[in-house]
Amino acid sequence: MNQEMADRLERLREQIRFHAHRYYVLDEPVIADGEYDALFRQLLELEAVHPELVTPDSPSHRVGGLPLETFIPAEHVSPMLSLDNIFSVDEFAAFEDKVRRYLKTDEPLRYVIEPKLDGLAVELVYRQGLLAVGSTRGDGQVGENITAQLKTVASIPLRFLVDDSLPAVPDELVVRGEVFLPRQAFTQLNRQREQDGEAPFANPRNAAAGSLRQLDPKITARRPLAFFVYGVGNPEVLAASGQKSMLAMLAKLGFPVNQLVTVCNDRQEVEARYRYLAALRHELDYEIDGMVVKVDDMDLQQRLGATARAPRWAVAWKFPAAQATTVVETVEFQVGRTGAVTPVAYLRPVEVNGVMVRRATLHNRDEIERKDVRVHDTVLVQRAGDVIPEIVKVIDGQRCGREQPVVFPAACPECGTPLQTVPGEAVIRCGNRYCPAQNLQKLIHFSGKSGLDIEGLGKKNVEQLIGEGLIRTIPDFFRLDPARLATLDGWGGKSAQNVLQAIEDRKTLGLAQLIGALGIRHVGEVTAGLLARHFADLDQLKAADKEQLLQVDGIGEQTADSLVAYFQDRENRETVEQLADLGVVVRAEAPKQSFLDGRFFLFTGTLQTLSREEAKQLVKAHGGQVSTGIGQRVTDVVVGDKAGSKKRKAEEMGLAILSEADFLTLVNTVNKEER
């Protein structure tokens, strides 16, 4: 039983890791926010019952996804934690009771209520009143340095305002807030993208995230992004007594504070504020998906502290997804790139929160049986997270006797191959590797965002190329004929040349990107990254047996079996060999080794020659690691001007103390040794 539960938890964790990466890193979620919340709540509940099965790498210890490789990492001064979610009056009451028990008090609690914007959380580090570093949340510990992009957001101050009523400006202030795209700006942006032949963004959050992750800040500058501040990462430097007074201080320094932020003096006022904001949300010019409730008193916040992923003094009270009732007119089955056959409900069109909904996924047979969904049923549907439609439940009282059970096909709806049921899996699969539907999805995956991300080769264009007989296999992308491409309907010489150049640009790629693009079963982007960091090159990975694969931290039996089977298959090996023959070069991604390996550097005080970020990047570039606090692992402490308690503690511990000049000499020595 314990092993069964351990296996179940690991499958759940892998699901959450995959969807967290899609949502936080790629901005391409494949499930609704509500579905992700349900998975995460399920994990927390199971781990609470089975604490002995909690693993160090569980998503319950993490906050978000890993930073993108295209940006320089930016380490946060203190962790950017997430928030626990609640969905009802009873759950808020339970939150308050837990706070009271922790504080051992019956005294009234004062709360600050802030709208929960559906944007992108960012950190802004100000030194001597000037914006020095701006970054995304990333994984909560390390984000992406997007300083140049954030400087284009007009509502983010580049320097503090002068206000004589405030104490002296702190040497370093770490400001946190949310960047978002107003509704009207989102509509205009999508209209322009459609006119330019680009795919519209799915929602304002994805648009904001995509805007900030533009490598060219000039593109970001053309997007009318906005910003609201909600807190700081080092509140002690402001000496504010409460959350509300802290926001007031930030407003005086020039930061925009949401006008709907308010104070509630008891539970009843909080509940009333929730009802008010839920009714107001659709009238606002920006998306909110709930409200954040924070204990106002800073001393109480400090006493309450935080868990590994969330503060104990705050909670996100989320709104229910917009819902409507409609009828299931039919259920059809779609075949994915790994052969999984998924039921899709086609609905009588119904408007849900301003969007016409016509389809909803039913996931698998277990989901259909659990909800007892039948053709012609009246169902409650919602756009969970206001994005992806799902069937919430069947309205039993509306049944009239003409409803029909969903009948699963015995054969693949695309190629007619008998379908297989795999033990331990809820899905049914088509085992025909030549199934045209699987091949289509595999090729779309290879050229799409989760693969090589070839600009101009979206789903419709890939379908067109297959229909014209121009591509049949993955290597065919690199054999496309420019003259033939230019004659296709809707293309022309310039479009053809742009696509061919985009393909040429992808001929040199990282090992992780190629592994992920090949579409190997059970190997997503996270797993591809693990493999790329472990194996020196593609040849080593191809030759690895199951035992060698299981030595990779994070690789389980199922994934190892899938990898071995993939690279033992003759056609798959030929695919990889043909890519090499066509000029595709795979870069090794093994970390650079140097004699800084095993050394942990701590920086304290103000450096004169380097910024703090530049210094940290020099350490990491030569194999060393950076720490944010004094601990047993720290080997070297680099001190600048006005170094304080960290320097004194390092001296007490007998650690090596380096000046900035000493550090630069060390780095120059490393450079000479490694040439």
PDB file of N, CA, C and O in Angstrom, residues 424-478:
ATOM      1  N   GLY A 424      -2.180   0.338 -15.643  1.00  0.00           N
ATOM      2  CA  GLY A 424      -1.719   1.472 -14.849  1.00  0.00           C
ATOM      3  C   GLY A 424      -1.985   2.826 -15.470  1.00  0.00           C
ATOM      4  O   GLY A 424      -1.682   3.860 -14.866  1.00  0.00           O
ATOM      5  N   GLU A 425      -2.533   2.863 -16.698  1.00  0.00           N
ATOM      6  CA  GLU A 425      -2.844   4.127 -17.357  1.00  0.00           C
ATOM      7  C   GLU A 425      -4.335   4.240 -17.602  1.00  0.00           C
ATOM      8  O   GLU A 425      -5.004   3.241 -17.870  1.00  0.00           O
ATOM      9  N   ALA A 426      -4.844   5.475 -17.507  1.00  0.00           N
ATOM     10  CA  ALA A 426      -6.275   5.696 -17.711  1.00  0.00           C
ATOM     11  C   ALA A 426      -6.612   5.883 -19.180  1.00  0.00           C
ATOM     12  O   ALA A 426      -7.778   5.771 -19.569  1.00  0.00           O
ATOM     13  N   VAL A 427      -5.590   6.155 -20.012  1.00  0.00           N
ATOM     14  CA  VAL A 427      -5.855   6.439 -21.421  1.00  0.00           C
ATOM     15  C   VAL A 427      -5.814   5.155 -22.243  1.00  0.00           C
ATOM     16  O   VAL A 427      -5.263   4.139 -21.821  1.00  0.00           O
ATOM     17  N   ILE A 428      -6.434   5.212 -23.426  1.00  0.00           N
ATOM     18  CA  ILE A 428      -6.300   4.136 -24.405  1.00  0.00           C
ATOM     19  C   ILE A 428      -5.413   4.656 -25.525  1.00  0.00           C
ATOM     20  O   ILE A 428      -5.360   5.863 -25.780  1.00  0.00           O
ATOM     21  N   ARG A 429      -4.706   3.737 -26.190  1.00  0.00           N
ATOM     22  CA  ARG A 429      -3.713   4.174 -27.154  1.00  0.00           C
ATOM     23  C   ARG A 429      -3.827   3.424 -28.472  1.00  0.00           C
ATOM     24  O   ARG A 429      -4.189   2.261 -28.512  1.00  0.00           O
ATOM     25  N   CYS A 430      -3.444   4.142 -29.517  1.00  0.00           N
ATOM     26  CA  CYS A 430      -3.252   3.534 -30.830  1.00  0.00           C
ATOM     27  C   CYS A 430      -1.791   3.136 -30.927  1.00  0.00           C
ATOM     28  O   CYS A 430      -0.897   3.979 -30.789  1.00  0.00           O
ATOM     29  N   GLY A 431      -1.530   1.848 -31.161  1.00  0.00           N
ATOM     30  CA  GLY A 431      -0.162   1.363 -31.206  1.00  0.00           C
ATOM     31  C   GLY A 431       0.488   1.423 -32.574  1.00  0.00           C
ATOM     32  O   GLY A 431       1.617   0.958 -32.739  1.00  0.00           O
ATOM     33  N   ASN A 432      -0.207   2.004 -33.554  1.00  0.00           N
ATOM     34  CA  ASN A 432       0.329   2.083 -34.916  1.00  0.00           C
ATOM     35  C   ASN A 432       1.255   3.288 -35.045  1.00  0.00           C
ATOM     36  O   ASN A 432       0.801   4.434 -35.078  1.00  0.00           O
ATOM     37  N   ARG A 433       2.548   3.053 -35.126  1.00  0.00           N
ATOM     38  CA  ARG A 433       3.499   4.159 -35.203  1.00  0.00           C
ATOM     39  C   ARG A 433       3.352   4.958 -36.491  1.00  0.00           C
ATOM     40  O   ARG A 433       3.846   6.094 -36.591  1.00  0.00           O
ATOM     41  N   TYR A 434       2.683   4.389 -37.506  1.00  0.00           N
ATOM     42  CA  TYR A 434       2.490   5.089 -38.778  1.00  0.00           C
ATOM     43  C   TYR A 434       1.121   5.764 -38.868  1.00  0.00           C
ATOM     44  O   TYR A 434       0.724   6.211 -39.942  1.00  0.00           O
ATOM     45  N   CYS A 435       0.410   5.804 -37.746  1.00  0.00           N
ATOM     46  CA  CYS A 435      -0.899   6.461 -37.719  1.00  0.00           C
ATOM     47  C   CYS A 435      -0.743   7.913 -38.175  1.00  0.00           C
ATOM     48  O   CYS A 435       0.082   8.653 -37.627  1.00  0.00           O
ATOM     49  N   PRO A 436      -1.495   8.364 -39.185  1.00  0.00           N
ATOM     50  CA  PRO A 436      -1.323   9.732 -39.700  1.00  0.00           C
ATOM     51  C   PRO A 436      -1.592  10.808 -38.654  1.00  0.00           C
ATOM     52  O   PRO A 436      -0.943  11.859 -38.668  1.00  0.00           O
ATOM     53  N   ALA A 437      -2.524  10.547 -37.732  1.00  0.00           N
ATOM     54  CA  ALA A 437      -2.817  11.544 -36.697  1.00  0.00           C
ATOM     55  C   ALA A 437      -1.635  11.698 -35.747  1.00  0.00           C
ATOM     56  O   ALA A 437      -1.269  12.818 -35.351  1.00  0.00           O
ATOM     57  N   GLN A 438      -1.029  10.570 -35.357  1.00  0.00           N
ATOM     58  CA  GLN A 438       0.144  10.644 -34.485  1.00  0.00           C
ATOM     59  C   GLN A 438       1.287  11.374 -35.174  1.00  0.00           C
ATOM     60  O   GLN A 438       1.971  12.205 -34.566  1.00  0.00           O
ATOM     61  N   ASN A 439       1.489  11.046 -36.441  1.00  0.00           N
ATOM     62  CA  ASN A 439       2.585  11.674 -37.170  1.00  0.00           C
ATOM     63  C   ASN A 439       2.376  13.180 -37.292  1.00  0.00           C
ATOM     64  O   ASN A 439       3.318  13.970 -37.139  1.00  0.00           O
ATOM     65  N   LEU A 440       1.135  13.585 -37.544  1.00  0.00           N
ATOM     66  CA  LEU A 440       0.824  15.015 -37.626  1.00  0.00           C
ATOM     67  C   LEU A 440       1.177  15.711 -36.317  1.00  0.00           C
ATOM     68  O   LEU A 440       1.860  16.741 -36.304  1.00  0.00           O
ATOM     69  N   GLN A 441       0.718  15.151 -35.189  1.00  0.00           N
ATOM     70  CA  GLN A 441       0.969  15.781 -33.897  1.00  0.00           C
ATOM     71  C   GLN A 441       2.457  15.772 -33.551  1.00  0.00           C
ATOM     72  O   GLN A 441       2.973  16.708 -32.931  1.00  0.00           O
ATOM     73  N   LYS A 442       3.169  14.723 -33.964  1.00  0.00           N
ATOM     74  CA  LYS A 442       4.605  14.638 -33.701  1.00  0.00           C
ATOM     75  C   LYS A 442       5.350  15.741 -34.455  1.00  0.00           C
ATOM     76  O   LYS A 442       6.257  16.390 -33.918  1.00  0.00           O
ATOM     77  N   LEU A 443       4.954  15.979 -35.719  1.00  0.00           N
ATOM     78  CA  LEU A 443       5.609  17.012 -36.520  1.00  0.00           C
ATOM     79  C   LEU A 443       5.258  18.410 -36.010  1.00  0.00           C
ATOM     80  O   LEU A 443       6.106  19.307 -36.000  1.00  0.00           O
ATOM     81  N   ILE A 444       4.010  18.592 -35.591  1.00  0.00           N
ATOM     82  CA  ILE A 444       3.609  19.885 -35.009  1.00  0.00           C
ATOM     83  C   ILE A 444       4.407  20.147 -33.735  1.00  0.00           C
ATOM     84  O   ILE A 444       4.866  21.264 -33.479  1.00  0.00           O
ATOM     85  N   HIS A 445       4.589  19.105 -32.924  1.00  0.00           N
ATOM     86  CA  HIS A 445       5.353  19.236 -31.682  1.00  0.00           C
ATOM     87  C   HIS A 445       6.805  19.594 -31.984  1.00  0.00           C
ATOM     88  O   HIS A 445       7.391  20.467 -31.325  1.00  0.00           O
ATOM     89  N   PHE A 446       7.404  18.935 -32.970  1.00  0.00           N
ATOM     90  CA  PHE A 446       8.816  19.158 -33.279  1.00  0.00           C
ATOM     91  C   PHE A 446       9.077  20.606 -33.678  1.00  0.00           C
ATOM     92  O   PHE A 446      10.065  21.218 -33.249  1.00  0.00           O
ATOM     93  N   SER A 447       8.213  21.188 -34.484  1.00  0.00           N
ATOM     94  CA  SER A 447       8.445  22.548 -34.971  1.00  0.00           C
ATOM     95  C   SER A 447       7.847  23.611 -34.057  1.00  0.00           C
ATOM     96  O   SER A 447       8.145  24.793 -34.212  1.00  0.00           O
ATOM     97  N   GLY A 448       7.010  23.197 -33.089  1.00  0.00           N
ATOM     98  CA  GLY A 448       6.283  24.143 -32.255  1.00  0.00           C
ATOM     99  C   GLY A 448       7.056  24.646 -31.057  1.00  0.00           C
ATOM    100  O   GLY A 448       8.256  24.421 -30.901  1.00  0.00           O
ATOM    101  N   LYS A 449       6.338  25.341 -30.158  1.00  0.00           N
ATOM    102  CA  LYS A 449       6.941  26.006 -29.010  1.00  0.00           C
ATOM    103  C   LYS A 449       7.678  25.044 -28.094  1.00  0.00           C
ATOM    104  O   LYS A 449       8.703  25.389 -27.506  1.00  0.00           O
ATOM    105  N   SER A 450       7.155  23.828 -27.928  1.00  0.00           N
ATOM    106  CA  SER A 450       7.799  22.858 -27.042  1.00  0.00           C
ATOM    107  C   SER A 450       8.926  22.104 -27.733  1.00  0.00           C
ATOM    108  O   SER A 450       9.600  21.286 -27.100  1.00  0.00           O
ATOM    109  N   GLY A 451       9.107  22.349 -29.024  1.00  0.00           N
ATOM    110  CA  GLY A 451      10.172  21.703 -29.775  1.00  0.00           C
ATOM    111  C   GLY A 451      11.226  22.704 -30.186  1.00  0.00           C
ATOM    112  O   GLY A 451      11.812  23.380 -29.347  1.00  0.00           O
ATOM    113  N   LEU A 452      11.434  22.826 -31.501  1.00  0.00           N
ATOM    114  CA  LEU A 452      12.456  23.750 -31.989  1.00  0.00           C
ATOM    115  C   LEU A 452      11.963  25.192 -32.085  1.00  0.00           C
ATOM    116  O   LEU A 452      12.752  26.107 -32.292  1.00  0.00           O
ATOM    117  N   ASP A 453      10.662  25.395 -31.928  1.00  0.00           N
ATOM    118  CA  ASP A 453      10.076  26.744 -31.961  1.00  0.00           C
ATOM    119  C   ASP A 453      10.488  27.484 -33.235  1.00  0.00           C
ATOM    120  O   ASP A 453      11.065  28.564 -33.204  1.00  0.00           O
ATOM    121  N   ILE A 454      10.167  26.861 -34.374  1.00  0.00           N
ATOM    122  CA  ILE A 454      10.516  27.436 -35.676  1.00  0.00           C
ATOM    123  C   ILE A 454       9.464  28.474 -36.061  1.00  0.00           C
ATOM    124  O   ILE A 454       8.298  28.144 -36.267  1.00  0.00           O
ATOM    125  N   GLU A 455       9.871  29.715 -36.134  1.00  0.00           N
ATOM    126  CA  GLU A 455       8.935  30.802 -36.437  1.00  0.00           C
ATOM    127  C   GLU A 455       8.346  30.613 -37.834  1.00  0.00           C
ATOM    128  O   GLU A 455       9.063  30.345 -38.800  1.00  0.00           O
ATOM    129  N   GLY A 456       7.019  30.732 -37.936  1.00  0.00           N
ATOM    130  CA  GLY A 456       6.341  30.592 -39.218  1.00  0.00           C
ATOM    131  C   GLY A 456       5.852  29.191 -39.497  1.00  0.00           C
ATOM    132  O   GLY A 456       5.198  28.958 -40.513  1.00  0.00           O
ATOM    133  N   LEU A 457       6.167  28.230 -38.609  1.00  0.00           N
ATOM    134  CA  LEU A 457       5.714  26.855 -38.811  1.00  0.00           C
ATOM    135  C   LEU A 457       4.770  26.455 -37.685  1.00  0.00           C
ATOM    136  O   LEU A 457       5.076  25.572 -36.883  1.00  0.00           O
ATOM    137  N   GLY A 458       3.635  27.126 -37.632  1.00  0.00           N
ATOM    138  CA  GLY A 458       2.605  26.761 -36.686  1.00  0.00           C
ATOM    139  C   GLY A 458       1.796  25.573 -37.174  1.00  0.00           C
ATOM    140  O   GLY A 458       2.085  24.982 -38.228  1.00  0.00           O
ATOM    141  N   LYS A 459       0.770  25.232 -36.429  1.00  0.00           N
ATOM    142  CA  LYS A 459      -0.020  24.031 -36.724  1.00  0.00           C
ATOM    143  C   LYS A 459      -0.591  24.046 -38.144  1.00  0.00           C
ATOM    144  O   LYS A 459      -0.475  23.060 -38.880  1.00  0.00           O
ATOM    145  N   LYS A 460      -1.189  25.163 -38.543  1.00  0.00           N
ATOM    146  CA  LYS A 460      -1.840  25.204 -39.861  1.00  0.00           C
ATOM    147  C   LYS A 460      -0.829  25.029 -40.991  1.00  0.00           C
ATOM    148  O   LYS A 460      -1.098  24.335 -41.987  1.00  0.00           O
ATOM    149  N   ASN A 461       0.335  25.648 -40.847  1.00  0.00           N
ATOM    150  CA  ASN A 461       1.340  25.520 -41.904  1.00  0.00           C
ATOM    151  C   ASN A 461       1.898  24.108 -41.987  1.00  0.00           C
ATOM    152  O   ASN A 461       2.172  23.594 -43.079  1.00  0.00           O
ATOM    153  N   VAL A 462       2.084  23.465 -40.830  1.00  0.00           N
ATOM    154  CA  VAL A 462       2.570  22.084 -40.843  1.00  0.00           C
ATOM    155  C   VAL A 462       1.536  21.176 -41.501  1.00  0.00           C
ATOM    156  O   VAL A 462       1.880  20.296 -42.309  1.00  0.00           O
ATOM    157  N   GLU A 463       0.259  21.381 -41.169  1.00  0.00           N
ATOM    158  CA  GLU A 463      -0.804  20.586 -41.806  1.00  0.00           C
ATOM    159  C   GLU A 463      -0.781  20.777 -43.320  1.00  0.00           C
ATOM    160  O   GLU A 463      -0.956  19.820 -44.093  1.00  0.00           O
ATOM    161  N   GLN A 464      -0.533  22.013 -43.762  1.00  0.00           N
ATOM    162  CA  GLN A 464      -0.479  22.300 -45.192  1.00  0.00           C
ATOM    163  C   GLN A 464       0.704  21.587 -45.848  1.00  0.00           C
ATOM    164  O   GLN A 464       0.565  20.993 -46.930  1.00  0.00           O
ATOM    165  N   LEU A 465       1.859  21.613 -45.197  1.00  0.00           N
ATOM    166  CA  LEU A 465       3.043  20.963 -45.761  1.00  0.00           C
ATOM    167  C   LEU A 465       2.860  19.458 -45.862  1.00  0.00           C
ATOM    168  O   LEU A 465       3.301  18.832 -46.835  1.00  0.00           O
ATOM    169  N   ILE A 466       2.193  18.879 -44.875  1.00  0.00           N
ATOM    170  CA  ILE A 466       1.913  17.438 -44.933  1.00  0.00           C
ATOM    171  C   ILE A 466       0.943  17.146 -46.070  1.00  0.00           C
ATOM    172  O   ILE A 466       1.135  16.202 -46.852  1.00  0.00           O
ATOM    173  N   GLY A 467      -0.097  17.963 -46.183  1.00  0.00           N
ATOM    174  CA  GLY A 467      -1.084  17.768 -47.236  1.00  0.00           C
ATOM    175  C   GLY A 467      -0.499  17.886 -48.626  1.00  0.00           C
ATOM    176  O   GLY A 467      -0.941  17.204 -49.563  1.00  0.00           O
ATOM    177  N   GLU A 468       0.525  18.736 -48.772  1.00  0.00           N
ATOM    178  CA  GLU A 468       1.171  18.923 -50.073  1.00  0.00           C
ATOM    179  C   GLU A 468       2.258  17.878 -50.322  1.00  0.00           C
ATOM    180  O   GLU A 468       2.897  17.887 -51.370  1.00  0.00           O
ATOM    181  N   GLY A 469       2.484  17.011 -49.327  1.00  0.00           N
ATOM    182  CA  GLY A 469       3.496  15.968 -49.489  1.00  0.00           C
ATOM    183  C   GLY A 469       4.919  16.447 -49.324  1.00  0.00           C
ATOM    184  O   GLY A 469       5.862  15.756 -49.724  1.00  0.00           O
ATOM    185  N   LEU A 470       5.110  17.644 -48.724  1.00  0.00           N
ATOM    186  CA  LEU A 470       6.455  18.195 -48.583  1.00  0.00           C
ATOM    187  C   LEU A 470       7.178  17.674 -47.346  1.00  0.00           C
ATOM    188  O   LEU A 470       8.417  17.674 -47.306  1.00  0.00           O
ATOM    189  N   ILE A 471       6.436  17.301 -46.324  1.00  0.00           N
ATOM    190  CA  ILE A 471       7.077  16.706 -45.148  1.00  0.00           C
ATOM    191  C   ILE A 471       6.308  15.454 -44.741  1.00  0.00           C
ATOM    192  O   ILE A 471       5.080  15.422 -44.783  1.00  0.00           O
ATOM    193  N   ARG A 472       7.059  14.456 -44.355  1.00  0.00           N
ATOM    194  CA  ARG A 472       6.472  13.218 -43.865  1.00  0.00           C
ATOM    195  C   ARG A 472       7.150  12.778 -42.570  1.00  0.00           C
ATOM    196  O   ARG A 472       6.550  12.152 -41.716  1.00  0.00           O
ATOM    197  N   THR A 473       8.430  13.148 -42.443  1.00  0.00           N
ATOM    198  CA  THR A 473       9.216  12.801 -41.267  1.00  0.00           C
ATOM    199  C   THR A 473       9.899  14.048 -40.726  1.00  0.00           C
ATOM    200  O   THR A 473       9.954  15.091 -41.404  1.00  0.00           O
ATOM    201  N   ILE A 474      10.463  13.949 -39.534  1.00  0.00           N
ATOM    202  CA  ILE A 474      11.146  15.087 -38.910  1.00  0.00           C
ATOM    203  C   ILE A 474      12.283  15.634 -39.775  1.00  0.00           C
ATOM    204  O   ILE A 474      12.380  16.860 -39.972  1.00  0.00           O
ATOM    205  N   PRO A 475      13.157  14.804 -40.337  1.00  0.00           N
ATOM    206  CA  PRO A 475      14.248  15.365 -41.165  1.00  0.00           C
ATOM    207  C   PRO A 475      13.760  16.143 -42.380  1.00  0.00           C
ATOM    208  O   PRO A 475      14.498  16.992 -42.907  1.00  0.00           O
ATOM    209  N   ASP A 476      12.519  15.890 -42.818  1.00  0.00           N
ATOM    210  CA  ASP A 476      12.016  16.589 -44.001  1.00  0.00           C
ATOM    211  C   ASP A 476      11.933  18.098 -43.807  1.00  0.00           C
ATOM    212  O   ASP A 476      11.945  18.854 -44.787  1.00  0.00           O
ATOM    213  N   PHE A 477      11.844  18.561 -42.556  1.00  0.00           N
ATOM    214  CA  PHE A 477      11.845  20.011 -42.316  1.00  0.00           C
ATOM    215  C   PHE A 477      13.118  20.636 -42.876  1.00  0.00           C
ATOM    216  O   PHE A 477      13.112  21.788 -43.330  1.00  0.00           O
ATOM    217  N   PHE A 478      14.221  19.900 -42.818  1.00  0.00           N
ATOM    218  CA  PHE A 478      15.518  20.431 -43.248  1.00  0.00           C
ATOM    219  C   PHE A 478      15.803  20.134 -44.724  1.00  0.00           C
ATOM    220  O   PHE A 478      16.896  20.405 -45.212  1.00  0.00           O
TER     221      PHE A 478
END
